[in-house]
mmCIF file with all atom_site columns, C-alpha atoms in Angstrom:
data_model
loop_
_atom_site.group_PDB
_atom_site.id
_atom_site.type_symbol
_atom_site.label_atom_id
_atom_site.label_alt_id
_atom_site.label_comp_id
_atom_site.label_asym_id
_atom_site.label_entity_id
_atom_site.label_seq_id
_atom_site.pdbx_PDB_ins_code
_atom_site.Cartn_x
_atom_site.Cartn_y
_atom_site.Cartn_z
_atom_site.occupancy
_atom_site.B_iso_or_equiv
_atom_site.pdbx_formal_charge
_atom_site.auth_seq_id
_atom_site.auth_comp_id
_atom_site.auth_asym_id
_atom_site.auth_atom_id
_atom_site.pdbx_PDB_model_num
ATOM 1   C CA . UNK A 1 1   ? -3.579  -1.092  19.584  1.00 0.00 ? 1079 UNK A CA 1
ATOM 2   C CA . UNK A 1 2   ? -0.321  -0.568  19.291  1.00 0.00 ? 1080 UNK A CA 1
ATOM 3   C CA . UNK A 1 3   ? 0.291   2.980   17.445  1.00 0.00 ? 1081 UNK A CA 1
ATOM 4   C CA . UNK A 1 4   ? 3.532   1.911   15.595  1.00 0.00 ? 1082 UNK A CA 1
ATOM 5   C CA . UNK A 1 5   ? 4.371   -0.971  13.256  1.00 0.00 ? 1083 UNK A CA 1
ATOM 6   C CA . UNK A 1 6   ? 7.428   -3.304  12.894  1.00 0.00 ? 1084 UNK A CA 1
ATOM 7   C CA . UNK A 1 7   ? 10.209  -2.403  10.994  1.00 0.00 ? 1085 UNK A CA 1
ATOM 8   C CA . UNK A 1 8   ? 10.671  -4.822  7.654   1.00 0.00 ? 1086 UNK A CA 1
ATOM 9   C CA . UNK A 1 9   ? 13.644  -5.419  5.661   1.00 0.00 ? 1087 UNK A CA 1
ATOM 10  C CA . UNK A 1 10  ? 13.586  -6.977  2.006   1.00 0.00 ? 1088 UNK A CA 1
ATOM 11  C CA . UNK A 1 11  ? 16.253  -7.616  -0.348  1.00 0.00 ? 1089 UNK A CA 1
ATOM 12  C CA . UNK A 1 12  ? 16.479  -4.080  -1.300  1.00 0.00 ? 1090 UNK A CA 1
ATOM 13  C CA . UNK A 1 13  ? 14.307  -2.193  0.686   1.00 0.00 ? 1091 UNK A CA 1
ATOM 14  C CA . UNK A 1 14  ? 13.130  -1.261  4.775   1.00 0.00 ? 1092 UNK A CA 1
ATOM 15  C CA . UNK A 1 15  ? 9.452   -0.773  5.183   1.00 0.00 ? 1093 UNK A CA 1
ATOM 16  C CA . UNK A 1 16  ? 9.215   1.573   8.582   1.00 0.00 ? 1094 UNK A CA 1
ATOM 17  C CA . UNK A 1 17  ? 6.090   3.030   10.343  1.00 0.00 ? 1095 UNK A CA 1
ATOM 18  C CA . UNK A 1 18  ? 5.669   6.432   7.653   1.00 0.00 ? 1096 UNK A CA 1
ATOM 19  C CA . UNK A 1 19  ? 6.843   9.709   10.209  1.00 0.00 ? 1097 UNK A CA 1
ATOM 20  C CA . UNK A 1 20  ? 6.888   13.852  9.224   1.00 0.00 ? 1098 UNK A CA 1
ATOM 21  C CA . UNK A 1 21  ? 10.357  13.843  8.119   1.00 0.00 ? 1099 UNK A CA 1
ATOM 22  C CA . UNK A 1 22  ? 8.856   11.980  4.834   1.00 0.00 ? 1100 UNK A CA 1
ATOM 23  C CA . UNK A 1 23  ? 6.959   15.347  3.737   1.00 0.00 ? 1101 UNK A CA 1
ATOM 24  C CA . UNK A 1 24  ? 9.361   16.306  1.113   1.00 0.00 ? 1102 UNK A CA 1
ATOM 25  C CA . UNK A 1 25  ? 9.838   12.517  0.041   1.00 0.00 ? 1103 UNK A CA 1
ATOM 26  C CA . UNK A 1 26  ? 6.645   11.968  -0.390  1.00 0.00 ? 1104 UNK A CA 1
ATOM 27  C CA . UNK A 1 27  ? 5.270   15.034  -1.989  1.00 0.00 ? 1105 UNK A CA 1
ATOM 28  C CA . UNK A 1 28  ? 8.446   14.576  -4.629  1.00 0.00 ? 1106 UNK A CA 1
ATOM 29  C CA . UNK A 1 29  ? 5.238   11.959  -6.064  1.00 0.00 ? 1107 UNK A CA 1
ATOM 30  C CA . UNK A 1 30  ? 2.190   12.801  -4.361  1.00 0.00 ? 1108 UNK A CA 1
ATOM 31  C CA . UNK A 1 31  ? 1.798   16.089  -5.682  1.00 0.00 ? 1109 UNK A CA 1
ATOM 32  C CA . UNK A 1 32  ? 2.434   14.627  -9.046  1.00 0.00 ? 1110 UNK A CA 1
ATOM 33  C CA . UNK A 1 33  ? -1.048  14.834  -11.502 1.00 0.00 ? 1111 UNK A CA 1
ATOM 34  C CA . UNK A 1 34  ? -0.678  11.047  -12.762 1.00 0.00 ? 1112 UNK A CA 1
ATOM 35  C CA . UNK A 1 35  ? 0.385   9.596   -9.233  1.00 0.00 ? 1113 UNK A CA 1
ATOM 36  C CA . UNK A 1 36  ? -3.228  10.462  -6.902  1.00 0.00 ? 1114 UNK A CA 1
ATOM 37  C CA . UNK A 1 37  ? -5.686  10.232  -9.080  1.00 0.00 ? 1115 UNK A CA 1
ATOM 38  C CA . UNK A 1 38  ? -5.070  6.319   -10.623 1.00 0.00 ? 1116 UNK A CA 1
ATOM 39  C CA . UNK A 1 39  ? -4.641  5.510   -6.468  1.00 0.00 ? 1117 UNK A CA 1
ATOM 40  C CA . UNK A 1 40  ? -8.197  7.140   -5.222  1.00 0.00 ? 1118 UNK A CA 1
ATOM 41  C CA . UNK A 1 41  ? -6.580  10.615  -3.808  1.00 0.00 ? 1119 UNK A CA 1
ATOM 42  C CA . UNK A 1 42  ? -5.882  13.831  -5.062  1.00 0.00 ? 1120 UNK A CA 1
ATOM 43  C CA . UNK A 1 43  ? -2.592  14.993  -5.714  1.00 0.00 ? 1121 UNK A CA 1
ATOM 44  C CA . UNK A 1 44  ? -1.061  16.939  -3.334  1.00 0.00 ? 1122 UNK A CA 1
ATOM 45  C CA . UNK A 1 45  ? -0.943  20.805  -3.261  1.00 0.00 ? 1123 UNK A CA 1
ATOM 46  C CA . UNK A 1 46  ? 1.807   21.785  -0.795  1.00 0.00 ? 1124 UNK A CA 1
ATOM 47  C CA . UNK A 1 47  ? 4.038   20.682  1.634   1.00 0.00 ? 1125 UNK A CA 1
ATOM 48  C CA . UNK A 1 48  ? 1.502   21.009  4.803   1.00 0.00 ? 1126 UNK A CA 1
ATOM 49  C CA . UNK A 1 49  ? -0.800  19.077  3.012   1.00 0.00 ? 1127 UNK A CA 1
ATOM 50  C CA . UNK A 1 50  ? 1.288   16.125  2.721   1.00 0.00 ? 1128 UNK A CA 1
ATOM 51  C CA . UNK A 1 51  ? 2.288   16.912  6.259   1.00 0.00 ? 1129 UNK A CA 1
ATOM 52  C CA . UNK A 1 52  ? -1.568  16.722  7.274   1.00 0.00 ? 1130 UNK A CA 1
ATOM 53  C CA . UNK A 1 53  ? -1.864  13.467  5.139   1.00 0.00 ? 1131 UNK A CA 1
ATOM 54  C CA . UNK A 1 54  ? 0.865   11.837  7.093   1.00 0.00 ? 1132 UNK A CA 1
ATOM 55  C CA . UNK A 1 55  ? -0.226  13.112  10.349  1.00 0.00 ? 1133 UNK A CA 1
ATOM 56  C CA . UNK A 1 56  ? -3.679  11.574  9.306   1.00 0.00 ? 1134 UNK A CA 1
ATOM 57  C CA . UNK A 1 57  ? -2.013  8.113   8.658   1.00 0.00 ? 1135 UNK A CA 1
ATOM 58  C CA . UNK A 1 58  ? 0.132   8.411   12.255  1.00 0.00 ? 1136 UNK A CA 1
ATOM 59  C CA . UNK A 1 59  ? -3.849  8.731   13.731  1.00 0.00 ? 1137 UNK A CA 1
ATOM 60  C CA . UNK A 1 60  ? -5.309  5.551   11.839  1.00 0.00 ? 1138 UNK A CA 1
ATOM 61  C CA . UNK A 1 61  ? -4.544  3.103   15.244  1.00 0.00 ? 1139 UNK A CA 1
ATOM 62  C CA . UNK A 1 62  ? -6.338  5.275   17.131  1.00 0.00 ? 1140 UNK A CA 1
ATOM 63  C CA . UNK A 1 63  ? -9.537  4.325   15.041  1.00 0.00 ? 1141 UNK A CA 1
ATOM 64  C CA . UNK A 1 64  ? -8.634  0.488   14.861  1.00 0.00 ? 1142 UNK A CA 1
ATOM 65  C CA . UNK A 1 65  ? -6.737  0.667   11.343  1.00 0.00 ? 1143 UNK A CA 1
ATOM 66  C CA . UNK A 1 66  ? -3.033  0.001   10.783  1.00 0.00 ? 1144 UNK A CA 1
ATOM 67  C CA . UNK A 1 67  ? -0.794  2.347   10.079  1.00 0.00 ? 1145 UNK A CA 1
ATOM 68  C CA . UNK A 1 68  ? 0.913   3.447   6.585   1.00 0.00 ? 1146 UNK A CA 1
ATOM 69  C CA . UNK A 1 69  ? 4.897   2.102   6.241   1.00 0.00 ? 1147 UNK A CA 1
ATOM 70  C CA . UNK A 1 70  ? 6.948   4.223   4.268   1.00 0.00 ? 1148 UNK A CA 1
ATOM 71  C CA . UNK A 1 71  ? 9.270   1.954   1.364   1.00 0.00 ? 1149 UNK A CA 1
ATOM 72  C CA . UNK A 1 72  ? 12.832  3.157   1.330   1.00 0.00 ? 1150 UNK A CA 1
ATOM 73  C CA . UNK A 1 73  ? 15.413  2.593   -0.307  1.00 0.00 ? 1151 UNK A CA 1
ATOM 74  C CA . UNK A 1 74  ? 18.078  0.359   2.021   1.00 0.00 ? 1152 UNK A CA 1
ATOM 75  C CA . UNK A 1 75  ? 20.556  2.138   -0.835  1.00 0.00 ? 1153 UNK A CA 1
ATOM 76  C CA . UNK A 1 76  ? 20.536  5.600   0.132   1.00 0.00 ? 1154 UNK A CA 1
ATOM 77  C CA . UNK A 1 77  ? 17.534  5.416   3.099   1.00 0.00 ? 1155 UNK A CA 1
ATOM 78  C CA . UNK A 1 78  ? 15.231  7.935   0.482   1.00 0.00 ? 1156 UNK A CA 1
ATOM 79  C CA . UNK A 1 79  ? 11.207  6.824   0.938   1.00 0.00 ? 1157 UNK A CA 1
ATOM 80  C CA . UNK A 1 80  ? 10.180  6.209   -2.096  1.00 0.00 ? 1158 UNK A CA 1
ATOM 81  C CA . UNK A 1 81  ? 6.590   5.385   -1.624  1.00 0.00 ? 1159 UNK A CA 1
ATOM 82  C CA . UNK A 1 82  ? 3.947   3.864   0.976   1.00 0.00 ? 1160 UNK A CA 1
ATOM 83  C CA . UNK A 1 83  ? 2.129   0.734   1.184   1.00 0.00 ? 1161 UNK A CA 1
ATOM 84  C CA . UNK A 1 84  ? -0.236  -0.583  3.917   1.00 0.00 ? 1162 UNK A CA 1
ATOM 85  C CA . UNK A 1 85  ? -2.727  -2.594  4.637   1.00 0.00 ? 1163 UNK A CA 1
ATOM 86  C CA . UNK A 1 86  ? -5.974  -0.845  4.927   1.00 0.00 ? 1164 UNK A CA 1
ATOM 87  C CA . UNK A 1 87  ? -9.898  -1.359  5.686   1.00 0.00 ? 1165 UNK A CA 1
ATOM 88  C CA . UNK A 1 88  ? -8.389  -3.794  8.313   1.00 0.00 ? 1166 UNK A CA 1
ATOM 89  C CA . UNK A 1 89  ? -10.951 -6.233  10.126  1.00 0.00 ? 1167 UNK A CA 1
ATOM 90  C CA . UNK A 1 90  ? -8.555  -7.714  12.580  1.00 0.00 ? 1168 UNK A CA 1
ATOM 91  C CA . UNK A 1 91  ? -8.534  -11.557 12.284  1.00 0.00 ? 1169 UNK A CA 1
ATOM 92  C CA . UNK A 1 92  ? -9.806  -11.471 9.402   1.00 0.00 ? 1170 UNK A CA 1
ATOM 93  C CA . UNK A 1 93  ? -8.996  -9.284  6.464   1.00 0.00 ? 1171 UNK A CA 1
ATOM 94  C CA . UNK A 1 94  ? -7.454  -5.986  5.004   1.00 0.00 ? 1172 UNK A CA 1
ATOM 95  C CA . UNK A 1 95  ? -7.302  -4.242  1.209   1.00 0.00 ? 1173 UNK A CA 1
ATOM 96  C CA . UNK A 1 96  ? -3.412  -4.075  0.122   1.00 0.00 ? 1174 UNK A CA 1
ATOM 97  C CA . UNK A 1 97  ? -2.140  -0.196  -0.974  1.00 0.00 ? 1175 UNK A CA 1
ATOM 98  C CA . UNK A 1 98  ? 1.072   1.074   -2.225  1.00 0.00 ? 1176 UNK A CA 1
ATOM 99  C CA . UNK A 1 99  ? 2.139   3.960   -4.200  1.00 0.00 ? 1177 UNK A CA 1
ATOM 100 C CA . UNK A 1 100 ? 6.027   4.161   -5.344  1.00 0.00 ? 1178 UNK A CA 1
ATOM 101 C CA . UNK A 1 101 ? 7.196   7.438   -7.175  1.00 0.00 ? 1179 UNK A CA 1
ATOM 102 C CA . UNK A 1 102 ? 7.991   7.001   -10.517 1.00 0.00 ? 1180 UNK A CA 1
ATOM 103 C CA . UNK A 1 103 ? 11.229  7.972   -10.824 1.00 0.00 ? 1181 UNK A CA 1
ATOM 104 C CA . UNK A 1 104 ? 11.399  4.216   -9.440  1.00 0.00 ? 1182 UNK A CA 1
ATOM 105 C CA . UNK A 1 105 ? 8.531   3.105   -11.449 1.00 0.00 ? 1183 UNK A CA 1
ATOM 106 C CA . UNK A 1 106 ? 9.433   -0.939  -13.340 1.00 0.00 ? 1184 UNK A CA 1
ATOM 107 C CA . UNK A 1 107 ? 12.235  -1.903  -10.622 1.00 0.00 ? 1185 UNK A CA 1
ATOM 108 C CA . UNK A 1 108 ? 9.994   -4.356  -8.674  1.00 0.00 ? 1186 UNK A CA 1
ATOM 109 C CA . UNK A 1 109 ? 9.607   -2.338  -5.475  1.00 0.00 ? 1187 UNK A CA 1
ATOM 110 C CA . UNK A 1 110 ? 6.212   -2.506  -5.592  1.00 0.00 ? 1188 UNK A CA 1
ATOM 111 C CA . UNK A 1 111 ? 6.066   -6.130  -5.613  1.00 0.00 ? 1189 UNK A CA 1
ATOM 112 C CA . UNK A 1 112 ? 8.550   -6.123  -3.165  1.00 0.00 ? 1190 UNK A CA 1
ATOM 113 C CA . UNK A 1 113 ? 6.781   -4.546  -0.791  1.00 0.00 ? 1191 UNK A CA 1
ATOM 114 C CA . UNK A 1 114 ? 3.357   -6.024  -1.661  1.00 0.00 ? 1192 UNK A CA 1
ATOM 115 C CA . UNK A 1 115 ? 5.556   -8.884  -0.546  1.00 0.00 ? 1193 UNK A CA 1
ATOM 116 C CA . UNK A 1 116 ? 6.304   -8.147  3.131   1.00 0.00 ? 1194 UNK A CA 1
ATOM 117 C CA . UNK A 1 117 ? 2.905   -6.852  3.490   1.00 0.00 ? 1195 UNK A CA 1
ATOM 118 C CA . UNK A 1 118 ? 1.338   -9.643  2.623   1.00 0.00 ? 1196 UNK A CA 1
ATOM 119 C CA . UNK A 1 119 ? 3.650   -12.004 4.857   1.00 0.00 ? 1197 UNK A CA 1
ATOM 120 C CA . UNK A 1 120 ? 3.466   -9.584  7.480   1.00 0.00 ? 1198 UNK A CA 1
ATOM 121 C CA . UNK A 1 121 ? -0.501  -9.681  7.327   1.00 0.00 ? 1199 UNK A CA 1
ATOM 122 C CA . UNK A 1 122 ? -0.788  -13.768 6.995   1.00 0.00 ? 1200 UNK A CA 1
ATOM 123 C CA . UNK A 1 123 ? 2.053   -14.246 9.604   1.00 0.00 ? 1201 UNK A CA 1
ATOM 124 C CA . UNK A 1 124 ? 1.801   -11.558 12.457  1.00 0.00 ? 1202 UNK A CA 1
ATOM 125 C CA . UNK A 1 125 ? -1.855  -10.290 11.779  1.00 0.00 ? 1203 UNK A CA 1
ATOM 126 C CA . UNK A 1 126 ? -3.378  -13.975 11.313  1.00 0.00 ? 1204 UNK A CA 1
ATOM 127 C CA . UNK A 1 127 ? -5.501  -11.916 8.664   1.00 0.00 ? 1205 UNK A CA 1
ATOM 128 C CA . UNK A 1 128 ? -7.770  -14.696 6.453   1.00 0.00 ? 1206 UNK A CA 1
ATOM 129 C CA . UNK A 1 129 ? -7.995  -12.798 3.550   1.00 0.00 ? 1207 UNK A CA 1
ATOM 130 C CA . UNK A 1 130 ? -6.231  -10.153 1.721   1.00 0.00 ? 1208 UNK A CA 1
ATOM 131 C CA . UNK A 1 131 ? -7.530  -8.187  -0.839  1.00 0.00 ? 1209 UNK A CA 1
ATOM 132 C CA . UNK A 1 132 ? -6.233  -5.730  -4.128  1.00 0.00 ? 1210 UNK A CA 1
ATOM 133 C CA . UNK A 1 133 ? -8.114  -3.598  -5.697  1.00 0.00 ? 1211 UNK A CA 1
ATOM 134 C CA . UNK A 1 134 ? -7.666  -1.270  -8.911  1.00 0.00 ? 1212 UNK A CA 1
ATOM 135 C CA . UNK A 1 135 ? -9.646  1.182   -10.691 1.00 0.00 ? 1213 UNK A CA 1
ATOM 136 C CA . UNK A 1 136 ? -10.312 -0.841  -14.225 1.00 0.00 ? 1214 UNK A CA 1
ATOM 137 C CA . UNK A 1 137 ? -7.712  1.690   -15.654 1.00 0.00 ? 1215 UNK A CA 1
ATOM 138 C CA . UNK A 1 138 ? -4.868  1.602   -13.434 1.00 0.00 ? 1216 UNK A CA 1
ATOM 139 C CA . UNK A 1 139 ? -3.079  -1.434  -15.935 1.00 0.00 ? 1217 UNK A CA 1
ATOM 140 C CA . UNK A 1 140 ? 0.280   -0.904  -13.993 1.00 0.00 ? 1218 UNK A CA 1
ATOM 141 C CA . UNK A 1 141 ? -1.036  -1.806  -10.196 1.00 0.00 ? 1219 UNK A CA 1
ATOM 142 C CA . UNK A 1 142 ? -3.254  -4.801  -12.102 1.00 0.00 ? 1220 UNK A CA 1
ATOM 143 C CA . UNK A 1 143 ? 0.155   -5.931  -13.178 1.00 0.00 ? 1221 UNK A CA 1
ATOM 144 C CA . UNK A 1 144 ? 1.665   -5.725  -9.526  1.00 0.00 ? 1222 UNK A CA 1
ATOM 145 C CA . UNK A 1 145 ? -1.445  -8.046  -8.035  1.00 0.00 ? 1223 UNK A CA 1
ATOM 146 C CA . UNK A 1 146 ? -0.654  -10.569 -11.222 1.00 0.00 ? 1224 UNK A CA 1
ATOM 147 C CA . UNK A 1 147 ? 3.059   -10.930 -10.230 1.00 0.00 ? 1225 UNK A CA 1
ATOM 148 C CA . UNK A 1 148 ? 2.332   -10.813 -6.709  1.00 0.00 ? 1226 UNK A CA 1
ATOM 149 C CA . UNK A 1 149 ? 0.401   -14.221 -7.385  1.00 0.00 ? 1227 UNK A CA 1
ATOM 150 C CA . UNK A 1 150 ? -3.096  -13.173 -6.719  1.00 0.00 ? 1228 UNK A CA 1
ATOM 151 C CA . UNK A 1 151 ? -6.491  -14.400 -7.717  1.00 0.00 ? 1229 UNK A CA 1
ATOM 152 C CA . UNK A 1 152 ? -8.533  -12.203 -10.109 1.00 0.00 ? 1230 UNK A CA 1
ATOM 153 C CA . UNK A 1 153 ? -12.064 -11.766 -8.664  1.00 0.00 ? 1231 UNK A CA 1
ATOM 154 C CA . UNK A 1 154 ? -13.742 -9.713  -10.824 1.00 0.00 ? 1232 UNK A CA 1
ATOM 155 C CA . UNK A 1 155 ? -14.592 -6.348  -11.192 1.00 0.00 ? 1233 UNK A CA 1
ATOM 156 C CA . UNK A 1 156 ? -16.892 -4.375  -9.040  1.00 0.00 ? 1234 UNK A CA 1
ATOM 157 C CA . UNK A 1 157 ? -19.364 -2.136  -10.415 1.00 0.00 ? 1235 UNK A CA 1
ATOM 158 C CA . UNK A 1 158 ? -19.522 1.101   -9.422  1.00 0.00 ? 1236 UNK A CA 1
ATOM 159 C CA . UNK A 1 159 ? -17.272 0.263   -6.064  1.00 0.00 ? 1237 UNK A CA 1
ATOM 160 C CA . UNK A 1 160 ? -15.526 3.784   -5.705  1.00 0.00 ? 1238 UNK A CA 1
ATOM 161 C CA . UNK A 1 161 ? -16.208 7.513   -5.540  1.00 0.00 ? 1239 UNK A CA 1
ATOM 162 C CA . UNK A 1 162 ? -13.137 9.323   -6.375  1.00 0.00 ? 1240 UNK A CA 1
ATOM 163 C CA . UNK A 1 163 ? -12.646 12.962  -4.731  1.00 0.00 ? 1241 UNK A CA 1
ATOM 164 C CA . UNK A 1 164 ? -13.890 14.383  -7.898  1.00 0.00 ? 1242 UNK A CA 1
ATOM 165 C CA . UNK A 1 165 ? -17.109 12.976  -7.361  1.00 0.00 ? 1243 UNK A CA 1
ATOM 166 C CA . UNK A 1 166 ? -16.967 10.594  -10.374 1.00 0.00 ? 1244 UNK A CA 1
ATOM 167 C CA . UNK A 1 167 ? -17.995 6.580   -9.825  1.00 0.00 ? 1245 UNK A CA 1
ATOM 168 C CA . UNK A 1 168 ? -15.506 4.014   -11.039 1.00 0.00 ? 1246 UNK A CA 1
ATOM 169 C CA . UNK A 1 169 ? -15.500 0.217   -11.079 1.00 0.00 ? 1247 UNK A CA 1
ATOM 170 C CA . UNK A 1 170 ? -12.430 -1.847  -9.455  1.00 0.00 ? 1248 UNK A CA 1
ATOM 171 C CA . UNK A 1 171 ? -10.718 -4.312  -10.501 1.00 0.00 ? 1249 UNK A CA 1
ATOM 172 C CA . UNK A 1 172 ? -10.378 -6.882  -7.890  1.00 0.00 ? 1250 UNK A CA 1
ATOM 173 C CA . UNK A 1 173 ? -7.963  -9.725  -6.812  1.00 0.00 ? 1251 UNK A CA 1
ATOM 174 C CA . UNK A 1 174 ? -7.416  -11.600 -3.567  1.00 0.00 ? 1252 UNK A CA 1
ATOM 175 C CA . UNK A 1 175 ? -5.064  -13.941 -1.819  1.00 0.00 ? 1253 UNK A CA 1
ATOM 176 C CA . UNK A 1 176 ? -6.520  -16.272 0.843   1.00 0.00 ? 1254 UNK A CA 1
ATOM 177 C CA . UNK A 1 177 ? -4.641  -17.528 3.781   1.00 0.00 ? 1255 UNK A CA 1
ATOM 178 C CA . UNK A 1 178 ? -4.740  -21.420 2.943   1.00 0.00 ? 1256 UNK A CA 1
ATOM 179 C CA . UNK A 1 179 ? -3.268  -19.806 -0.963  1.00 0.00 ? 1257 UNK A CA 1
ATOM 180 C CA . UNK A 1 180 ? -0.563  -18.174 1.112   1.00 0.00 ? 1258 UNK A CA 1
ATOM 181 C CA . UNK A 1 181 ? 0.226   -20.799 3.355   1.00 0.00 ? 1259 UNK A CA 1
ATOM 182 C CA . UNK A 1 182 ? 0.274   -22.978 -0.205  1.00 0.00 ? 1260 UNK A CA 1
ATOM 183 C CA . UNK A 1 183 ? 2.801   -20.927 -1.983  1.00 0.00 ? 1261 UNK A CA 1
ATOM 184 C CA . UNK A 1 184 ? 4.590   -19.263 1.117   1.00 0.00 ? 1262 UNK A CA 1
ATOM 185 C CA . UNK A 1 185 ? 8.139   -19.665 -0.104  1.00 0.00 ? 1263 UNK A CA 1
ATOM 186 C CA . UNK A 1 186 ? 6.931   -16.886 -3.016  1.00 0.00 ? 1264 UNK A CA 1
ATOM 187 C CA . UNK A 1 187 ? 6.382   -14.614 0.239   1.00 0.00 ? 1265 UNK A CA 1
ATOM 188 C CA . UNK A 1 188 ? 9.239   -14.610 2.568   1.00 0.00 ? 1266 UNK A CA 1
ATOM 189 C CA . UNK A 1 189 ? 11.485  -11.977 2.489   1.00 0.00 ? 1267 UNK A CA 1
#
């Protein structure tokens, strides 16, 4: 498997493989107590912790997984979040994940980056299905799935164990390749 990701441009963003140069921008939002827990990860406690997370992301291809994209503003080159297709099964399926710095919430960046991920997943990775799940209380993420036109599939009971040991339900959405190609123009970047 390749160890690097393509660079993808959208109207306002460019997506590129995350690098250790992103430590400070990532820590800016990953250290906030209300960001990580709603996405399933513990708030970052130091720059070193964030650096180690980035190193782990970059090693994912060596385990048959895709690395993680840094979401960057074209206008300033600032890294404002991440997006990825994780839980990847080659030529079959993956799960869409994204995190955006709260300073940039409400501007459509998560939807824009996610559209690019979905397009890449079907057009270049030959996926048949992309899922997107969130904790039932993460209404912002669910709203992104709705804006993307993903199909609501239901709630997976006791589907996720958080870093603190607590068990949570997940609200799940998806899109198949057939659905994607029916509405492909909505995902063009």
